[in-house]
Amino acid sequence: MQPWAVEYGTLWGYERSDGLPPVCPARIEVEFDEIGPADIDALRAAMNLPTTEPIEQRFRGRRRCFSLKVEGQIACYGWVTQGVECVGELERQFNLGDDEAYIWDCATLPAWRGQRLYSALLSQILHQFHAEGIRRLWIGASQQNAPSVQGIANAGFQQVVDVVYRRWFRLTYFWMKAAPTAPPDLVSAACHIMVNDHERQLGSVAIGYR
């Protein structure tokens, strides 16, 4: 473990009660699909993994993977968790309620970049989980990752909380700032899933010792 860590990010959210945003289409013809056992080896290749074991391990938890396919080939994929998920960039767990899900580890294969597949994938995932009755859907992004931020906004998510995470050896500092237009109950829900047991929250700051 490095002696220190710094991350600037934003948590975006979708609240079911806000209504369903319109589908954001890709610029090319694609097929939205949930990855099943028959697609695991194709997903391994798309993720550039030497074996399927990491994928199989993910599927043992409450995780699902969705893709956009072009002519039957995976062009873009993203993972969704219900329950608990480790967020490495922030060195913490997100503790999701039964009516919440978290989107993570999304990628577009190089040959298909520039076709708005990321926005389209997130939009399709949002519509999928809305149909399944999920109350809230979350996704995070680094503030420096402008393409990801734009893709998330295109799909219909709203900015909820900006965060700054710092760690000096074992001392952690986690600062949360509500987005100006975010509803207070959504901000509260976001902070609830992000603050971990080893931390003490004092207003917008959570201090911890790992």
PDB file of C-alpha atoms in Angstrom:
ATOM      1  CA  MET A   1       0.000   0.000   0.000  1.00  0.00           C
ATOM      2  CA  GLN A   2       1.268   3.459  -0.903  1.00  0.00           C
ATOM      3  CA  PRO A   3       1.935   5.739   2.102  1.00  0.00           C
ATOM      4  CA  TRP A   4      -0.606   8.255   0.812  1.00  0.00           C
ATOM      5  CA  ALA A   5      -3.535   8.510  -1.593  1.00  0.00           C
ATOM      6  CA  VAL A   6      -5.568  11.338  -3.139  1.00  0.00           C
ATOM      7  CA  GLU A   7      -8.726  11.109  -5.262  1.00  0.00           C
ATOM      8  CA  TYR A   8     -11.210  13.709  -6.509  1.00  0.00           C
ATOM      9  CA  GLY A   9     -14.502  12.249  -7.656  1.00  0.00           C
ATOM     10  CA  THR A  10     -18.211  12.740  -8.120  1.00  0.00           C
ATOM     11  CA  LEU A  11     -21.068  10.409  -7.288  1.00  0.00           C
ATOM     12  CA  TRP A  12     -23.958  10.624  -9.727  1.00  0.00           C
ATOM     13  CA  GLY A  13     -27.399   9.194  -9.122  1.00  0.00           C
ATOM     14  CA  TYR A  14     -30.772   8.352 -10.571  1.00  0.00           C
ATOM     15  CA  GLU A  15     -33.884   8.455  -8.383  1.00  0.00           C
ATOM     16  CA  ARG A  16     -36.858   6.427  -9.594  1.00  0.00           C
ATOM     17  CA  SER A  17     -39.356   9.052  -8.409  1.00  0.00           C
ATOM     18  CA  ASP A  18     -37.815  11.589 -10.810  1.00  0.00           C
ATOM     19  CA  GLY A  19     -39.244   9.705 -13.781  1.00  0.00           C
ATOM     20  CA  LEU A  20     -37.562   7.867 -16.616  1.00  0.00           C
ATOM     21  CA  PRO A  21     -35.266   9.897 -18.893  1.00  0.00           C
ATOM     22  CA  PRO A  22     -35.379   9.233 -22.645  1.00  0.00           C
ATOM     23  CA  VAL A  23     -33.109   6.546 -24.059  1.00  0.00           C
ATOM     24  CA  CYS A  24     -29.751   7.908 -25.206  1.00  0.00           C
ATOM     25  CA  PRO A  25     -28.973   6.160 -28.518  1.00  0.00           C
ATOM     26  CA  ALA A  26     -25.565   5.136 -29.831  1.00  0.00           C
ATOM     27  CA  ARG A  27     -24.377   6.529 -33.147  1.00  0.00           C
ATOM     28  CA  ILE A  28     -24.304   3.033 -34.650  1.00  0.00           C
ATOM     29  CA  GLU A  29     -26.600   0.023 -34.478  1.00  0.00           C
ATOM     30  CA  VAL A  30     -26.054  -1.924 -31.250  1.00  0.00           C
ATOM     31  CA  GLU A  31     -27.692  -4.686 -29.234  1.00  0.00           C
ATOM     32  CA  PHE A  32     -28.081  -4.362 -25.451  1.00  0.00           C
ATOM     33  CA  ASP A  33     -27.548  -7.651 -23.652  1.00  0.00           C
ATOM     34  CA  GLU A  34     -26.869  -9.064 -20.196  1.00  0.00           C
ATOM     35  CA  ILE A  35     -23.740 -11.208 -20.109  1.00  0.00           C
ATOM     36  CA  GLY A  36     -24.515 -14.863 -19.430  1.00  0.00           C
ATOM     37  CA  PRO A  37     -22.424 -18.061 -19.174  1.00  0.00           C
ATOM     38  CA  ALA A  38     -22.155 -18.352 -22.956  1.00  0.00           C
ATOM     39  CA  ASP A  39     -20.494 -14.908 -23.173  1.00  0.00           C
ATOM     40  CA  ILE A  40     -17.909 -15.258 -20.393  1.00  0.00           C
ATOM     41  CA  ASP A  41     -14.991 -16.055 -22.706  1.00  0.00           C
ATOM     42  CA  ALA A  42     -15.920 -13.171 -25.006  1.00  0.00           C
ATOM     43  CA  LEU A  43     -16.064 -10.891 -21.954  1.00  0.00           C
ATOM     44  CA  ARG A  44     -12.648 -12.179 -20.841  1.00  0.00           C
ATOM     45  CA  ALA A  45     -11.228 -11.131 -24.209  1.00  0.00           C
ATOM     46  CA  ALA A  46     -12.980  -7.745 -24.069  1.00  0.00           C
ATOM     47  CA  MET A  47     -11.574  -7.126 -20.576  1.00  0.00           C
ATOM     48  CA  ASN A  48      -8.117  -8.302 -21.701  1.00  0.00           C
ATOM     49  CA  LEU A  49      -7.867 -10.911 -18.943  1.00  0.00           C
ATOM     50  CA  PRO A  50      -5.704 -14.062 -19.171  1.00  0.00           C
ATOM     51  CA  THR A  51      -8.405 -16.301 -17.650  1.00  0.00           C
ATOM     52  CA  THR A  52     -12.105 -16.177 -16.821  1.00  0.00           C
ATOM     53  CA  GLU A  53     -11.502 -16.687 -13.075  1.00  0.00           C
ATOM     54  CA  PRO A  54     -11.811 -12.974 -12.108  1.00  0.00           C
ATOM     55  CA  ILE A  55     -15.119 -12.798 -13.986  1.00  0.00           C
ATOM     56  CA  GLU A  56     -16.420 -15.990 -12.401  1.00  0.00           C
ATOM     57  CA  GLN A  57     -15.414 -14.635  -8.987  1.00  0.00           C
ATOM     58  CA  ARG A  58     -17.385 -11.453  -9.599  1.00  0.00           C
ATOM     59  CA  PHE A  59     -20.470 -13.428 -10.574  1.00  0.00           C
ATOM     60  CA  ARG A  60     -20.362 -15.288  -7.242  1.00  0.00           C
ATOM     61  CA  GLY A  61     -21.442 -12.044  -5.565  1.00  0.00           C
ATOM     62  CA  ARG A  62     -24.467  -9.877  -6.310  1.00  0.00           C
ATOM     63  CA  ARG A  63     -22.943  -8.606  -9.535  1.00  0.00           C
ATOM     64  CA  ARG A  64     -24.197  -8.539 -13.109  1.00  0.00           C
ATOM     65  CA  CYS A  65     -22.572  -7.443 -16.347  1.00  0.00           C
ATOM     66  CA  PHE A  66     -24.228  -5.775 -19.321  1.00  0.00           C
ATOM     67  CA  SER A  67     -22.927  -5.067 -22.794  1.00  0.00           C
ATOM     68  CA  LEU A  68     -23.586  -3.398 -26.089  1.00  0.00           C
ATOM     69  CA  LYS A  69     -22.767  -5.644 -29.020  1.00  0.00           C
ATOM     70  CA  VAL A  70     -21.954  -4.680 -32.591  1.00  0.00           C
ATOM     71  CA  GLU A  71     -22.600  -7.484 -35.065  1.00  0.00           C
ATOM     72  CA  GLY A  72     -22.615  -9.952 -32.182  1.00  0.00           C
ATOM     73  CA  GLN A  73     -19.294  -8.795 -30.696  1.00  0.00           C
ATOM     74  CA  ILE A  74     -18.929  -7.044 -27.325  1.00  0.00           C
ATOM     75  CA  ALA A  75     -18.095  -3.395 -28.003  1.00  0.00           C
ATOM     76  CA  CYS A  76     -18.862  -1.879 -24.584  1.00  0.00           C
ATOM     77  CA  TYR A  77     -19.522  -3.375 -21.147  1.00  0.00           C
ATOM     78  CA  GLY A  78     -20.304  -2.345 -17.592  1.00  0.00           C
ATOM     79  CA  TRP A  79     -20.737  -4.056 -14.228  1.00  0.00           C
ATOM     80  CA  VAL A  80     -23.571  -3.474 -11.753  1.00  0.00           C
ATOM     81  CA  THR A  81     -23.584  -4.452  -8.065  1.00  0.00           C
ATOM     82  CA  GLN A  82     -26.386  -4.776  -5.551  1.00  0.00           C
ATOM     83  CA  GLY A  83     -25.263  -5.157  -1.938  1.00  0.00           C
ATOM     84  CA  VAL A  84     -21.663  -4.260  -1.053  1.00  0.00           C
ATOM     85  CA  GLU A  85     -18.957  -3.210  -3.516  1.00  0.00           C
ATOM     86  CA  CYS A  86     -15.329  -2.227  -2.981  1.00  0.00           C
ATOM     87  CA  VAL A  87     -14.399   1.057  -4.667  1.00  0.00           C
ATOM     88  CA  GLY A  88     -10.634   0.943  -5.021  1.00  0.00           C
ATOM     89  CA  GLU A  89     -10.074   4.565  -6.017  1.00  0.00           C
ATOM     90  CA  LEU A  90     -11.693   5.742  -2.767  1.00  0.00           C
ATOM     91  CA  GLU A  91     -10.346   2.831  -0.677  1.00  0.00           C
ATOM     92  CA  ARG A  92     -13.756   2.028   0.759  1.00  0.00           C
ATOM     93  CA  GLN A  93     -16.876  -0.056   0.415  1.00  0.00           C
ATOM     94  CA  PHE A  94     -20.171   1.228  -0.896  1.00  0.00           C
ATOM     95  CA  ASN A  95     -22.907  -0.297   1.259  1.00  0.00           C
ATOM     96  CA  LEU A  96     -26.006  -0.328  -0.910  1.00  0.00           C
ATOM     97  CA  GLY A  97     -29.572  -0.818   0.237  1.00  0.00           C
ATOM     98  CA  ASP A  98     -31.740  -3.577  -1.197  1.00  0.00           C
ATOM     99  CA  ASP A  99     -33.384  -1.058  -3.528  1.00  0.00           C
ATOM    100  CA  GLU A 100     -30.100   0.415  -4.810  1.00  0.00           C
ATOM    101  CA  ALA A 101     -27.504  -0.588  -7.402  1.00  0.00           C
ATOM    102  CA  TYR A 102     -24.056   0.725  -8.326  1.00  0.00           C
ATOM    103  CA  ILE A 103     -22.563   0.820 -11.844  1.00  0.00           C
ATOM    104  CA  TRP A 104     -18.795   0.391 -12.149  1.00  0.00           C
ATOM    105  CA  ASP A 105     -15.913  -0.885 -14.325  1.00  0.00           C
ATOM    106  CA  CYS A 106     -17.315   0.249 -17.658  1.00  0.00           C
ATOM    107  CA  ALA A 107     -15.234   0.287 -20.833  1.00  0.00           C
ATOM    108  CA  THR A 108     -15.598   0.756 -24.568  1.00  0.00           C
ATOM    109  CA  LEU A 109     -13.252  -1.258 -26.761  1.00  0.00           C
ATOM    110  CA  PRO A 110     -10.860   0.983 -28.750  1.00  0.00           C
ATOM    111  CA  ALA A 111     -12.332   0.122 -32.166  1.00  0.00           C
ATOM    112  CA  TRP A 112     -15.729   1.473 -31.108  1.00  0.00           C
ATOM    113  CA  ARG A 113     -14.830   4.653 -29.256  1.00  0.00           C
ATOM    114  CA  GLY A 114     -16.401   7.887 -30.447  1.00  0.00           C
ATOM    115  CA  GLN A 115     -19.757   6.235 -31.174  1.00  0.00           C
ATOM    116  CA  ARG A 116     -21.430   7.300 -27.886  1.00  0.00           C
ATOM    117  CA  LEU A 117     -21.581   3.678 -26.719  1.00  0.00           C
ATOM    118  CA  TYR A 118     -20.809   4.538 -23.091  1.00  0.00           C
ATOM    119  CA  SER A 119     -23.763   6.922 -22.841  1.00  0.00           C
ATOM    120  CA  ALA A 120     -26.001   4.401 -24.604  1.00  0.00           C
ATOM    121  CA  LEU A 121     -24.932   1.559 -22.304  1.00  0.00           C
ATOM    122  CA  LEU A 122     -25.599   3.582 -19.150  1.00  0.00           C
ATOM    123  CA  SER A 123     -28.955   4.656 -20.535  1.00  0.00           C
ATOM    124  CA  GLN A 124     -29.949   1.059 -21.242  1.00  0.00           C
ATOM    125  CA  ILE A 125     -28.804  -0.071 -17.786  1.00  0.00           C
ATOM    126  CA  LEU A 126     -30.842   2.724 -16.204  1.00  0.00           C
ATOM    127  CA  HIS A 127     -33.941   1.643 -18.124  1.00  0.00           C
ATOM    128  CA  GLN A 128     -33.301  -2.027 -17.283  1.00  0.00           C
ATOM    129  CA  PHE A 129     -33.135  -1.415 -13.542  1.00  0.00           C
ATOM    130  CA  HIS A 130     -36.066   0.982 -13.636  1.00  0.00           C
ATOM    131  CA  ALA A 131     -38.097  -1.860 -15.146  1.00  0.00           C
ATOM    132  CA  GLU A 132     -36.894  -4.138 -12.332  1.00  0.00           C
ATOM    133  CA  GLY A 133     -38.125  -1.682  -9.702  1.00  0.00           C
ATOM    134  CA  ILE A 134     -34.812  -0.333  -8.384  1.00  0.00           C
ATOM    135  CA  ARG A 135     -35.287   2.901  -6.437  1.00  0.00           C
ATOM    136  CA  ARG A 136     -31.811   4.379  -6.874  1.00  0.00           C
ATOM    137  CA  LEU A 137     -28.942   3.803  -9.260  1.00  0.00           C
ATOM    138  CA  TRP A 138     -25.453   5.178  -8.595  1.00  0.00           C
ATOM    139  CA  ILE A 139     -22.305   5.696 -10.637  1.00  0.00           C
ATOM    140  CA  GLY A 140     -19.027   7.444  -9.825  1.00  0.00           C
ATOM    141  CA  ALA A 141     -16.376   9.166 -11.916  1.00  0.00           C
ATOM    142  CA  SER A 142     -13.103  10.967 -11.432  1.00  0.00           C
ATOM    143  CA  GLN A 143     -13.515  14.714 -11.834  1.00  0.00           C
ATOM    144  CA  GLN A 144     -10.572  14.663 -14.275  1.00  0.00           C
ATOM    145  CA  ASN A 145     -12.280  12.140 -16.582  1.00  0.00           C
ATOM    146  CA  ALA A 146     -14.250  14.527 -18.796  1.00  0.00           C
ATOM    147  CA  PRO A 147     -15.477  11.893 -21.316  1.00  0.00           C
ATOM    148  CA  SER A 148     -16.882   9.738 -18.506  1.00  0.00           C
ATOM    149  CA  VAL A 149     -18.572  12.719 -16.856  1.00  0.00           C
ATOM    150  CA  GLN A 150     -20.188  13.714 -20.160  1.00  0.00           C
ATOM    151  CA  GLY A 151     -21.332  10.155 -20.832  1.00  0.00           C
ATOM    152  CA  ILE A 152     -22.963   9.879 -17.419  1.00  0.00           C
ATOM    153  CA  ALA A 153     -24.799  13.175 -17.877  1.00  0.00           C
ATOM    154  CA  ASN A 154     -25.941  12.139 -21.377  1.00  0.00           C
ATOM    155  CA  ALA A 155     -27.527   8.995 -19.936  1.00  0.00           C
ATOM    156  CA  GLY A 156     -29.744  10.963 -17.545  1.00  0.00           C
ATOM    157  CA  PHE A 157     -27.911  10.765 -14.211  1.00  0.00           C
ATOM    158  CA  GLN A 158     -27.684  13.832 -11.982  1.00  0.00           C
ATOM    159  CA  GLN A 159     -24.663  15.061 -10.074  1.00  0.00           C
ATOM    160  CA  VAL A 160     -25.204  14.373  -6.364  1.00  0.00           C
ATOM    161  CA  VAL A 161     -21.995  14.693  -4.330  1.00  0.00           C
ATOM    162  CA  ASP A 162     -18.433  15.798  -5.081  1.00  0.00           C
ATOM    163  CA  VAL A 163     -15.864  14.036  -2.916  1.00  0.00           C
ATOM    164  CA  VAL A 164     -12.229  14.447  -1.959  1.00  0.00           C
ATOM    165  CA  TYR A 165     -10.449  11.463  -0.427  1.00  0.00           C
ATOM    166  CA  ARG A 166      -7.019  11.744   1.194  1.00  0.00           C
ATOM    167  CA  ARG A 167      -5.019   9.209   3.158  1.00  0.00           C
ATOM    168  CA  TRP A 168      -1.759   9.781   5.001  1.00  0.00           C
ATOM    169  CA  PHE A 169      -0.466   6.361   6.020  1.00  0.00           C
ATOM    170  CA  ARG A 170      -3.477   5.056   8.016  1.00  0.00           C
ATOM    171  CA  LEU A 171      -5.282   8.347   8.666  1.00  0.00           C
ATOM    172  CA  THR A 172      -8.142   9.005   6.217  1.00  0.00           C
ATOM    173  CA  TYR A 173     -10.053  12.156   5.347  1.00  0.00           C
ATOM    174  CA  PHE A 174     -13.226  12.018   3.229  1.00  0.00           C
ATOM    175  CA  TRP A 175     -14.929  15.296   2.286  1.00  0.00           C
ATOM    176  CA  MET A 176     -18.379  15.388   0.674  1.00  0.00           C
ATOM    177  CA  LYS A 177     -19.952  18.430  -0.974  1.00  0.00           C
ATOM    178  CA  ALA A 178     -23.541  18.350  -2.225  1.00  0.00           C
ATOM    179  CA  ALA A 179     -24.156  19.419  -5.806  1.00  0.00           C
ATOM    180  CA  PRO A 180     -26.209  22.660  -5.903  1.00  0.00           C
ATOM    181  CA  THR A 181     -29.187  21.048  -7.659  1.00  0.00           C
ATOM    182  CA  ALA A 182     -29.172  17.702  -5.826  1.00  0.00           C
ATOM    183  CA  PRO A 183     -32.220  16.937  -3.621  1.00  0.00           C
ATOM    184  CA  PRO A 184     -31.281  16.750   0.095  1.00  0.00           C
ATOM    185  CA  ASP A 185     -32.647  13.214   0.518  1.00  0.00           C
ATOM    186  CA  LEU A 186     -30.527  11.976  -2.398  1.00  0.00           C
ATOM    187  CA  VAL A 187     -27.440  13.664  -0.936  1.00  0.00           C
ATOM    188  CA  SER A 188     -28.128  12.017   2.426  1.00  0.00           C
ATOM    189  CA  ALA A 189     -28.514   8.611   0.751  1.00  0.00           C
ATOM    190  CA  ALA A 190     -25.228   9.092  -1.111  1.00  0.00           C
ATOM    191  CA  CYS A 191     -23.326   9.934   2.070  1.00  0.00           C
ATOM    192  CA  HIS A 192     -24.903   6.954   3.815  1.00  0.00           C
ATOM    193  CA  ILE A 193     -23.586   4.427   1.296  1.00  0.00           C
ATOM    194  CA  MET A 194     -20.084   5.977   1.160  1.00  0.00           C
ATOM    195  CA  VAL A 195     -19.149   6.503   4.828  1.00  0.00           C
ATOM    196  CA  ASN A 196     -17.595   3.345   6.302  1.00  0.00           C
ATOM    197  CA  ASP A 197     -17.571   1.864   9.791  1.00  0.00           C
ATOM    198  CA  HIS A 198     -13.973   2.906  10.542  1.00  0.00           C
ATOM    199  CA  GLU A 199     -14.888   6.575   9.985  1.00  0.00           C
ATOM    200  CA  ARG A 200     -16.555   9.181  12.166  1.00  0.00           C
ATOM    201  CA  GLN A 201     -18.679  11.653  10.245  1.00  0.00           C
ATOM    202  CA  LEU A 202     -18.630  15.287  11.344  1.00  0.00           C
ATOM    203  CA  GLY A 203     -20.944  17.210   9.032  1.00  0.00           C
ATOM    204  CA  SER A 204     -19.567  16.967   5.507  1.00  0.00           C
ATOM    205  CA  VAL A 205     -16.301  15.317   6.604  1.00  0.00           C
ATOM    206  CA  ALA A 206     -15.591  11.733   7.649  1.00  0.00           C
ATOM    207  CA  ILE A 207     -12.330  11.044   9.491  1.00  0.00           C
ATOM    208  CA  GLY A 208     -10.997   7.524   9.909  1.00  0.00           C
ATOM    209  CA  TYR A 209      -8.045   5.378  10.897  1.00  0.00           C
ATOM    210  CA  ARG A 210      -7.522   2.193   8.940  1.00  0.00           C
TER     211      ARG A 210
END
